[in-house]
Amino acid sequence: MTQSDDMLDDEDYPAYTMGRAAEIIGCSQDFLRRLGDAKLIDPQRSSGGHRRYSRYQLRLAARAREMCDQGTDIASACRIIILEDQLEEALRRNERYQQG
Protein backbone atom coordinates (compact mmCIF):
# COMPACT_ATOMS: atom_id res chain seq x y z
CA MET A 1 0.00 0.00 0.00
CA THR A 2 1.38 3.43 -0.89
CA GLN A 3 1.54 6.35 1.49
CA SER A 4 -1.34 7.99 -0.42
CA ASP A 5 -3.54 4.94 0.21
CA ASP A 6 -2.61 5.01 3.90
CA MET A 7 -3.74 8.64 4.18
CA LEU A 8 -7.07 7.93 2.51
CA ASP A 9 -7.72 5.06 4.93
CA ASP A 10 -6.95 7.36 7.88
CA GLU A 11 -10.18 8.59 9.52
CA ASP A 12 -8.41 11.75 10.66
CA TYR A 13 -6.73 12.69 7.38
CA PRO A 14 -8.13 16.06 6.21
CA ALA A 15 -9.07 14.96 2.69
CA TYR A 16 -12.17 17.07 2.04
CA THR A 17 -12.46 20.73 1.13
CA MET A 18 -15.19 22.79 2.73
CA GLY A 19 -17.26 22.76 -0.45
CA ARG A 20 -17.00 19.00 -0.87
CA ALA A 21 -17.70 18.41 2.85
CA ALA A 22 -20.83 20.57 2.68
CA GLU A 23 -21.95 18.70 -0.44
CA ILE A 24 -21.43 15.29 1.20
CA ILE A 25 -23.32 16.29 4.34
CA GLY A 26 -26.01 18.23 2.52
CA CYS A 27 -25.48 21.46 4.38
CA SER A 28 -24.18 24.95 3.73
CA GLN A 29 -20.58 25.99 4.18
CA ASP A 30 -21.82 28.44 6.81
CA PHE A 31 -23.21 25.50 8.81
CA LEU A 32 -19.73 23.94 8.83
CA ARG A 33 -18.22 27.25 9.98
CA ARG A 34 -20.77 27.43 12.79
CA LEU A 35 -19.86 23.89 13.90
CA GLY A 36 -16.27 25.10 14.13
CA ASP A 37 -17.37 28.14 16.15
CA ALA A 38 -19.24 25.79 18.50
CA LYS A 39 -16.03 23.73 18.91
CA LEU A 40 -17.55 20.52 17.54
CA ILE A 41 -15.03 20.25 14.73
CA ASP A 42 -11.71 21.99 14.20
CA PRO A 43 -10.73 21.55 10.56
CA GLN A 44 -7.11 21.65 9.57
CA ARG A 45 -5.98 24.42 7.25
CA SER A 46 -4.23 23.96 3.94
CA SER A 47 -1.10 25.99 3.21
CA GLY A 48 -3.43 28.50 1.51
CA GLY A 49 -5.61 28.75 4.64
CA HIS A 50 -8.54 26.71 3.34
CA ARG A 51 -10.43 24.43 5.71
CA ARG A 52 -9.93 20.68 5.21
CA TYR A 53 -12.15 18.06 6.88
CA SER A 54 -11.58 14.42 7.81
CA ARG A 55 -14.10 11.59 7.56
CA TYR A 56 -14.41 11.61 11.35
CA GLN A 57 -15.29 15.31 11.29
CA LEU A 58 -17.80 14.70 8.50
CA ARG A 59 -19.54 12.06 10.63
CA LEU A 60 -19.81 14.52 13.52
CA ALA A 61 -21.10 17.25 11.21
CA ALA A 62 -23.66 14.88 9.68
CA ARG A 63 -24.90 13.97 13.16
CA ALA A 64 -25.20 17.67 14.05
CA ARG A 65 -27.12 18.36 10.84
CA GLU A 66 -29.48 15.48 11.60
CA MET A 67 -30.15 16.81 15.09
CA CYS A 68 -30.66 20.37 13.83
CA ASP A 69 -33.05 19.09 11.16
CA GLN A 70 -35.05 17.52 14.00
CA GLY A 71 -35.31 20.87 15.80
CA THR A 72 -32.31 20.90 18.15
CA ASP A 73 -30.45 24.21 18.17
CA ILE A 74 -26.87 24.05 16.94
CA ALA A 75 -25.20 24.81 20.29
CA SER A 76 -27.17 22.06 22.04
CA ALA A 77 -26.55 19.58 19.22
CA CYS A 78 -22.82 20.22 19.38
CA ARG A 79 -22.73 19.84 23.15
CA ILE A 80 -24.68 16.57 23.01
CA ILE A 81 -22.38 15.15 20.34
CA ILE A 82 -19.27 16.19 22.26
CA LEU A 83 -20.61 14.50 25.41
CA GLU A 84 -21.57 11.36 23.48
CA ASP A 85 -18.07 11.21 22.00
CA GLN A 86 -16.48 11.64 25.44
CA LEU A 87 -18.71 8.91 26.91
CA GLU A 88 -17.82 6.52 24.08
CA GLU A 89 -14.10 7.12 24.67
CA ALA A 90 -14.50 6.63 28.43
CA LEU A 91 -16.34 3.35 27.87
CA ARG A 92 -13.57 2.13 25.52
CA ARG A 93 -10.92 3.01 28.08
CA ASN A 94 -12.88 1.31 30.86
CA GLU A 95 -13.22 -1.84 28.77
CA ARG A 96 -9.47 -1.90 28.05
CA TYR A 97 -8.75 -1.32 31.75
CA GLN A 98 -11.00 -4.21 32.77
CA GLN A 99 -9.39 -6.53 30.21
CA GLY A 100 -5.84 -5.57 31.15
mmCIF file of N, CA and C in Angstrom:
data_model
loop_
_atom_site.group_PDB
_atom_site.id
_atom_site.type_symbol
_atom_site.label_atom_id
_atom_site.label_comp_id
_atom_site.label_asym_id
_atom_site.label_seq_id
_atom_site.Cartn_x
_atom_site.Cartn_y
_atom_site.Cartn_z
ATOM 1 N N MET A 1 0.847 -1.174 0.000
ATOM 2 C CA MET A 1 0.000 0.000 0.000
ATOM 3 C C MET A 1 0.896 1.242 0.000
ATOM 4 N N THR A 2 0.582 2.213 -0.810
ATOM 5 C CA THR A 2 1.383 3.426 -0.886
ATOM 6 C C THR A 2 1.003 4.377 0.236
ATOM 7 N N GLN A 3 1.828 5.373 0.442
ATOM 8 C CA GLN A 3 1.544 6.352 1.485
ATOM 9 C C GLN A 3 0.214 7.057 1.202
ATOM 10 N N SER A 4 -0.087 7.343 -0.045
ATOM 11 C CA SER A 4 -1.341 7.993 -0.417
ATOM 12 C C SER A 4 -2.538 7.144 0.014
ATOM 13 N N ASP A 5 -2.468 5.830 -0.203
ATOM 14 C CA ASP A 5 -3.545 4.941 0.214
ATOM 15 C C ASP A 5 -3.694 4.942 1.734
ATOM 16 N N ASP A 6 -2.567 4.975 2.443
ATOM 17 C CA ASP A 6 -2.605 5.014 3.904
ATOM 18 C C ASP A 6 -3.353 6.252 4.386
ATOM 19 N N MET A 7 -3.093 7.393 3.761
ATOM 20 C CA MET A 7 -3.739 8.635 4.180
ATOM 21 C C MET A 7 -5.242 8.572 3.931
ATOM 22 N N LEU A 8 -5.642 7.990 2.815
ATOM 23 C CA LEU A 8 -7.068 7.929 2.507
ATOM 24 C C LEU A 8 -7.804 6.958 3.423
ATOM 25 N N ASP A 9 -7.111 5.974 3.971
ATOM 26 C CA ASP A 9 -7.716 5.056 4.928
ATOM 27 C C ASP A 9 -7.774 5.652 6.333
ATOM 28 N N ASP A 10 -7.030 6.716 6.566
ATOM 29 C CA ASP A 10 -6.951 7.357 7.875
ATOM 30 C C ASP A 10 -8.205 8.203 8.120
ATOM 31 N N GLU A 11 -8.953 7.865 9.167
ATOM 32 C CA GLU A 11 -10.177 8.590 9.525
ATOM 33 C C GLU A 11 -9.925 10.069 9.810
ATOM 34 N N ASP A 12 -8.712 10.396 10.248
ATOM 35 C CA ASP A 12 -8.409 11.754 10.663
ATOM 36 C C ASP A 12 -7.666 12.570 9.604
ATOM 37 N N TYR A 13 -7.424 11.962 8.443
ATOM 38 C CA TYR A 13 -6.731 12.688 7.379
ATOM 39 C C TYR A 13 -7.675 13.728 6.773
ATOM 40 N N PRO A 14 -7.258 14.984 6.719
ATOM 41 C CA PRO A 14 -8.132 16.063 6.214
ATOM 42 C C PRO A 14 -8.213 16.062 4.682
ATOM 43 N N ALA A 15 -9.018 15.181 4.138
ATOM 44 C CA ALA A 15 -9.069 14.958 2.690
ATOM 45 C C ALA A 15 -10.109 15.810 1.965
ATOM 46 N N TYR A 16 -11.041 16.418 2.684
ATOM 47 C CA TYR A 16 -12.170 17.071 2.040
ATOM 48 C C TYR A 16 -12.143 18.586 2.193
ATOM 49 N N THR A 17 -12.341 19.275 1.086
ATOM 50 C CA THR A 17 -12.457 20.731 1.128
ATOM 51 C C THR A 17 -13.794 21.098 1.756
ATOM 52 N N MET A 18 -13.938 22.338 2.124
ATOM 53 C CA MET A 18 -15.187 22.791 2.731
ATOM 54 C C MET A 18 -16.359 22.584 1.771
ATOM 55 N N GLY A 19 -16.178 22.919 0.519
ATOM 56 C CA GLY A 19 -17.257 22.761 -0.453
ATOM 57 C C GLY A 19 -17.676 21.310 -0.615
ATOM 58 N N ARG A 20 -16.702 20.428 -0.712
ATOM 59 C CA ARG A 20 -16.998 18.999 -0.867
ATOM 60 C C ARG A 20 -17.636 18.441 0.405
ATOM 61 N N ALA A 21 -17.131 18.867 1.573
ATOM 62 C CA ALA A 21 -17.695 18.413 2.849
ATOM 63 C C ALA A 21 -19.159 18.840 2.961
ATOM 64 N N ALA A 22 -19.453 20.081 2.614
ATOM 65 C CA ALA A 22 -20.835 20.572 2.677
ATOM 66 C C ALA A 22 -21.724 19.783 1.719
ATOM 67 N N GLU A 23 -21.197 19.481 0.552
ATOM 68 C CA GLU A 23 -21.948 18.699 -0.436
ATOM 69 C C GLU A 23 -22.244 17.295 0.091
ATOM 70 N N ILE A 24 -21.259 16.647 0.674
ATOM 71 C CA ILE A 24 -21.430 15.289 1.196
ATOM 72 C C ILE A 24 -22.482 15.263 2.303
ATOM 73 N N ILE A 25 -22.420 16.250 3.195
ATOM 74 C CA ILE A 25 -23.323 16.285 4.344
ATOM 75 C C ILE A 25 -24.703 16.816 3.969
ATOM 76 N N GLY A 26 -24.738 17.628 2.914
ATOM 77 C CA GLY A 26 -26.010 18.232 2.517
ATOM 78 C C GLY A 26 -26.329 19.464 3.333
ATOM 79 N N CYS A 27 -25.300 20.255 3.588
ATOM 80 C CA CYS A 27 -25.478 21.462 4.383
ATOM 81 C C CYS A 27 -24.764 22.626 3.691
ATOM 82 N N SER A 28 -24.872 23.782 4.270
ATOM 83 C CA SER A 28 -24.176 24.950 3.730
ATOM 84 C C SER A 28 -22.769 25.028 4.319
ATOM 85 N N GLN A 29 -21.928 25.765 3.649
ATOM 86 C CA GLN A 29 -20.579 25.988 4.176
ATOM 87 C C GLN A 29 -20.655 26.787 5.471
ATOM 88 N N ASP A 30 -21.637 27.675 5.571
ATOM 89 C CA ASP A 30 -21.821 28.437 6.807
ATOM 90 C C ASP A 30 -22.132 27.517 7.980
ATOM 91 N N PHE A 31 -22.912 26.457 7.742
ATOM 92 C CA PHE A 31 -23.213 25.499 8.806
ATOM 93 C C PHE A 31 -21.918 24.874 9.318
ATOM 94 N N LEU A 32 -21.018 24.507 8.417
ATOM 95 C CA LEU A 32 -19.729 23.937 8.834
ATOM 96 C C LEU A 32 -18.916 24.952 9.638
ATOM 97 N N ARG A 33 -18.937 26.204 9.218
ATOM 98 C CA ARG A 33 -18.224 27.245 9.983
ATOM 99 C C ARG A 33 -18.801 27.361 11.387
ATOM 100 N N ARG A 34 -20.113 27.312 11.495
ATOM 101 C CA ARG A 34 -20.768 27.430 12.795
ATOM 102 C C ARG A 34 -20.440 26.240 13.691
ATOM 103 N N LEU A 35 -20.275 25.052 13.110
ATOM 104 C CA LEU A 35 -19.856 23.891 13.904
ATOM 105 C C LEU A 35 -18.445 24.113 14.452
ATOM 106 N N GLY A 36 -17.613 24.757 13.662
ATOM 107 C CA GLY A 36 -16.275 25.105 14.135
ATOM 108 C C GLY A 36 -16.339 26.130 15.261
ATOM 109 N N ASP A 37 -17.195 27.127 15.097
ATOM 110 C CA ASP A 37 -17.367 28.144 16.148
ATOM 111 C C ASP A 37 -17.866 27.514 17.451
ATOM 112 N N ALA A 38 -18.692 26.476 17.321
ATOM 113 C CA ALA A 38 -19.238 25.791 18.496
ATOM 114 C C ALA A 38 -18.271 24.745 19.059
ATOM 115 N N LYS A 39 -17.097 24.628 18.455
ATOM 116 C CA LYS A 39 -16.027 23.726 18.911
ATOM 117 C C LYS A 39 -16.338 22.244 18.723
ATOM 118 N N LEU A 40 -17.279 21.924 17.822
ATOM 119 C CA LEU A 40 -17.548 20.516 17.541
ATOM 120 C C LEU A 40 -16.456 19.951 16.650
ATOM 121 N N ILE A 41 -16.092 20.690 15.637
ATOM 122 C CA ILE A 41 -15.031 20.254 14.731
ATOM 123 C C ILE A 41 -14.027 21.387 14.567
ATOM 124 N N ASP A 42 -12.785 21.020 14.392
ATOM 125 C CA ASP A 42 -11.714 21.994 14.198
ATOM 126 C C ASP A 42 -10.933 21.563 12.961
ATOM 127 N N PRO A 43 -11.382 22.009 11.783
ATOM 128 C CA PRO A 43 -10.730 21.552 10.558
ATOM 129 C C PRO A 43 -9.293 22.033 10.473
ATOM 130 N N GLN A 44 -8.482 21.221 9.825
ATOM 131 C CA GLN A 44 -7.110 21.652 9.566
ATOM 132 C C GLN A 44 -7.146 22.679 8.454
ATOM 133 N N ARG A 45 -6.070 23.413 8.307
ATOM 134 C CA ARG A 45 -5.981 24.416 7.252
ATOM 135 C C ARG A 45 -4.908 24.009 6.259
ATOM 136 N N SER A 46 -5.220 24.211 4.983
ATOM 137 C CA SER A 46 -4.226 23.962 3.939
ATOM 138 C C SER A 46 -3.192 25.082 3.990
ATOM 139 N N SER A 47 -2.137 24.945 3.223
ATOM 140 C CA SER A 47 -1.102 25.992 3.209
ATOM 141 C C SER A 47 -1.689 27.321 2.737
ATOM 142 N N GLY A 48 -2.763 27.281 1.957
ATOM 143 C CA GLY A 48 -3.432 28.497 1.507
ATOM 144 C C GLY A 48 -4.484 29.002 2.474
ATOM 145 N N GLY A 49 -4.666 28.315 3.618
ATOM 146 C CA GLY A 49 -5.611 28.754 4.636
ATOM 147 C C GLY A 49 -7.012 28.199 4.500
ATOM 148 N N HIS A 50 -7.215 27.290 3.546
ATOM 149 C CA HIS A 50 -8.543 26.713 3.338
ATOM 150 C C HIS A 50 -8.803 25.576 4.321
ATOM 151 N N ARG A 51 -10.040 25.488 4.767
ATOM 152 C CA ARG A 51 -10.426 24.430 5.706
ATOM 153 C C ARG A 51 -10.435 23.078 5.003
ATOM 154 N N ARG A 52 -9.938 22.065 5.712
ATOM 155 C CA ARG A 52 -9.927 20.682 5.214
ATOM 156 C C ARG A 52 -10.495 19.792 6.309
ATOM 157 N N TYR A 53 -11.415 18.896 5.925
ATOM 158 C CA TYR A 53 -12.145 18.062 6.875
ATOM 159 C C TYR A 53 -11.808 16.585 6.709
ATOM 160 N N SER A 54 -11.814 15.875 7.820
ATOM 161 C CA SER A 54 -11.580 14.419 7.814
ATOM 162 C C SER A 54 -12.922 13.691 7.777
ATOM 163 N N ARG A 55 -12.869 12.390 7.538
ATOM 164 C CA ARG A 55 -14.098 11.589 7.560
ATOM 165 C C ARG A 55 -14.723 11.595 8.955
ATOM 166 N N TYR A 56 -13.896 11.558 9.979
ATOM 167 C CA TYR A 56 -14.410 11.610 11.350
ATOM 168 C C TYR A 56 -15.187 12.916 11.571
ATOM 169 N N GLN A 57 -14.619 14.026 11.131
ATOM 170 C CA GLN A 57 -15.292 15.315 11.287
ATOM 171 C C GLN A 57 -16.593 15.362 10.476
ATOM 172 N N LEU A 58 -16.583 14.733 9.306
ATOM 173 C CA LEU A 58 -17.802 14.696 8.500
ATOM 174 C C LEU A 58 -18.899 13.913 9.204
ATOM 175 N N ARG A 59 -18.535 12.833 9.883
ATOM 176 C CA ARG A 59 -19.538 12.063 10.631
ATOM 177 C C ARG A 59 -20.147 12.906 11.756
ATOM 178 N N LEU A 60 -19.305 13.654 12.461
ATOM 179 C CA LEU A 60 -19.809 14.525 13.523
ATOM 180 C C LEU A 60 -20.723 15.600 12.946
ATOM 181 N N ALA A 61 -20.303 16.192 11.844
ATOM 182 C CA ALA A 61 -21.100 17.247 11.205
ATOM 183 C C ALA A 61 -22.439 16.700 10.707
ATOM 184 N N ALA A 62 -22.420 15.492 10.155
ATOM 185 C CA ALA A 62 -23.661 14.878 9.678
ATOM 186 C C ALA A 62 -24.618 14.626 10.841
ATOM 187 N N ARG A 63 -24.073 14.192 11.961
ATOM 188 C CA ARG A 63 -24.899 13.966 13.158
ATOM 189 C C ARG A 63 -25.499 15.288 13.638
ATOM 190 N N ALA A 64 -24.700 16.355 13.631
ATOM 191 C CA ALA A 64 -25.201 17.670 14.050
ATOM 192 C C ALA A 64 -26.306 18.149 13.104
ATOM 193 N N ARG A 65 -26.101 17.961 11.820
ATOM 194 C CA ARG A 65 -27.122 18.363 10.842
ATOM 195 C C ARG A 65 -28.422 17.601 11.077
ATOM 196 N N GLU A 66 -28.300 16.311 11.330
ATOM 197 C CA GLU A 66 -29.479 15.484 11.599
ATOM 198 C C GLU A 66 -30.234 16.006 12.817
ATOM 199 N N MET A 67 -29.509 16.320 13.871
ATOM 200 C CA MET A 67 -30.150 16.813 15.089
ATOM 201 C C MET A 67 -30.798 18.177 14.857
ATOM 202 N N CYS A 68 -30.106 19.047 14.123
ATOM 203 C CA CYS A 68 -30.658 20.370 13.826
ATOM 204 C C CYS A 68 -31.901 20.250 12.946
ATOM 205 N N ASP A 69 -31.880 19.326 12.008
ATOM 206 C CA ASP A 69 -33.052 19.087 11.161
ATOM 207 C C ASP A 69 -34.248 18.627 11.984
ATOM 208 N N GLN A 70 -33.981 17.996 13.127
ATOM 209 C CA GLN A 70 -35.052 17.516 14.003
ATOM 210 C C GLN A 70 -35.480 18.574 15.023
ATOM 211 N N GLY A 71 -34.881 19.777 14.943
ATOM 212 C CA GLY A 71 -35.312 20.874 15.796
ATOM 213 C C GLY A 71 -34.384 21.252 16.934
ATOM 214 N N THR A 72 -33.265 20.566 17.083
ATOM 215 C CA THR A 72 -32.309 20.904 18.146
ATOM 216 C C THR A 72 -31.471 22.092 17.685
ATOM 217 N N ASP A 73 -31.282 23.076 18.571
ATOM 218 C CA ASP A 73 -30.452 24.210 18.171
ATOM 219 C C ASP A 73 -28.991 23.759 18.062
ATOM 220 N N ILE A 74 -28.224 24.484 17.281
ATOM 221 C CA ILE A 74 -26.868 24.049 16.936
ATOM 222 C C ILE A 74 -25.961 23.932 18.158
ATOM 223 N N ALA A 75 -26.062 24.867 19.093
ATOM 224 C CA ALA A 75 -25.205 24.808 20.286
ATOM 225 C C ALA A 75 -25.509 23.557 21.105
ATOM 226 N N SER A 76 -26.784 23.250 21.276
ATOM 227 C CA SER A 76 -27.174 22.056 22.039
ATOM 228 C C SER A 76 -26.750 20.781 21.313
ATOM 229 N N ALA A 77 -26.952 20.752 20.001
ATOM 230 C CA ALA A 77 -26.555 19.580 19.216
ATOM 231 C C ALA A 77 -25.060 19.325 19.359
ATOM 232 N N CYS A 78 -24.276 20.375 19.260
ATOM 233 C CA CYS A 78 -22.816 20.224 19.377
ATOM 234 C C CYS A 78 -22.432 19.724 20.758
ATOM 235 N N ARG A 79 -23.049 20.266 21.784
ATOM 236 C CA ARG A 79 -22.732 19.838 23.152
ATOM 237 C C ARG A 79 -23.097 18.374 23.362
ATOM 238 N N ILE A 80 -24.253 17.973 22.878
ATOM 239 C CA ILE A 80 -24.681 16.575 23.014
ATOM 240 C C ILE A 80 -23.694 15.648 22.310
ATOM 241 N N ILE A 81 -23.304 15.996 21.102
ATOM 242 C CA ILE A 81 -22.379 15.155 20.335
ATOM 243 C C ILE A 81 -21.025 15.071 21.021
ATOM 244 N N ILE A 82 -20.546 16.183 21.549
ATOM 245 C CA ILE A 82 -19.265 16.185 22.264
ATOM 246 C C ILE A 82 -19.353 15.258 23.481
ATOM 247 N N LEU A 83 -20.443 15.352 24.233
ATOM 248 C CA LEU A 83 -20.612 14.499 25.412
ATOM 249 C C LEU A 83 -20.744 13.026 25.024
ATOM 250 N N GLU A 84 -21.463 12.742 23.942
ATOM 251 C CA GLU A 84 -21.575 11.358 23.476
ATOM 252 C C GLU A 84 -20.207 10.809 23.090
ATOM 253 N N ASP A 85 -19.415 11.620 22.424
ATOM 254 C CA ASP A 85 -18.074 11.209 22.002
ATOM 255 C C ASP A 85 -17.181 10.952 23.219
ATOM 256 N N GLN A 86 -17.273 11.828 24.218
ATOM 257 C CA GLN A 86 -16.484 11.640 25.437
ATOM 258 C C GLN A 86 -16.910 10.374 26.177
ATOM 259 N N LEU A 87 -18.207 10.125 26.242
ATOM 260 C CA LEU A 87 -18.705 8.913 26.907
ATOM 261 C C LEU A 87 -18.214 7.669 26.175
ATOM 262 N N GLU A 88 -18.286 7.673 24.861
ATOM 263 C CA GLU A 88 -17.824 6.524 24.084
ATOM 264 C C GLU A 88 -16.344 6.245 24.344
ATOM 265 N N GLU A 89 -15.538 7.286 24.396
ATOM 266 C CA GLU A 89 -14.104 7.115 24.666
ATOM 267 C C GLU A 89 -13.888 6.587 26.080
ATOM 268 N N ALA A 90 -14.629 7.109 27.046
ATOM 269 C CA ALA A 90 -14.499 6.634 28.428
ATOM 270 C C ALA A 90 -14.885 5.160 28.539
ATOM 271 N N LEU A 91 -15.926 4.751 27.844
ATOM 272 C CA LEU A 91 -16.338 3.352 27.870
ATOM 273 C C LEU A 91 -15.278 2.448 27.237
ATOM 274 N N ARG A 92 -14.657 2.912 26.141
ATOM 275 C CA ARG A 92 -13.573 2.134 25.516
ATOM 276 C C ARG A 92 -12.395 1.982 26.472
ATOM 277 N N ARG A 93 -12.033 3.067 27.133
ATOM 278 C CA ARG A 93 -10.916 3.005 28.080
ATOM 279 C C ARG A 93 -11.239 2.084 29.247
ATOM 280 N N ASN A 94 -12.458 2.166 29.752
ATOM 281 C CA ASN A 94 -12.876 1.308 30.864
ATOM 282 C C ASN A 94 -12.822 -0.159 30.464
ATOM 283 N N GLU A 95 -13.262 -0.457 29.242
ATOM 284 C CA GLU A 95 -13.220 -1.836 28.772
ATOM 285 C C GLU A 95 -11.784 -2.335 28.668
ATOM 286 N N ARG A 96 -10.889 -1.507 28.139
ATOM 287 C CA ARG A 96 -9.469 -1.899 28.052
ATOM 288 C C ARG A 96 -8.870 -2.089 29.442
ATOM 289 N N TYR A 97 -9.243 -1.230 30.376
ATOM 290 C CA TYR A 97 -8.751 -1.323 31.749
ATOM 291 C C TYR A 97 -9.208 -2.639 32.387
ATOM 292 N N GLN A 98 -10.469 -2.982 32.191
ATOM 293 C CA GLN A 98 -11.003 -4.211 32.772
ATOM 294 C C GLN A 98 -10.385 -5.466 32.151
ATOM 295 N N GLN A 99 -10.011 -5.378 30.883
ATOM 296 C CA GLN A 99 -9.385 -6.533 30.209
ATOM 297 C C GLN A 99 -7.921 -6.665 30.570
ATOM 298 N N GLY A 100 -7.290 -5.557 30.911
ATOM 299 C CA GLY A 100 -5.844 -5.566 31.148
ATOM 300 C C GLY A 100 -5.494 -5.878 32.523
#
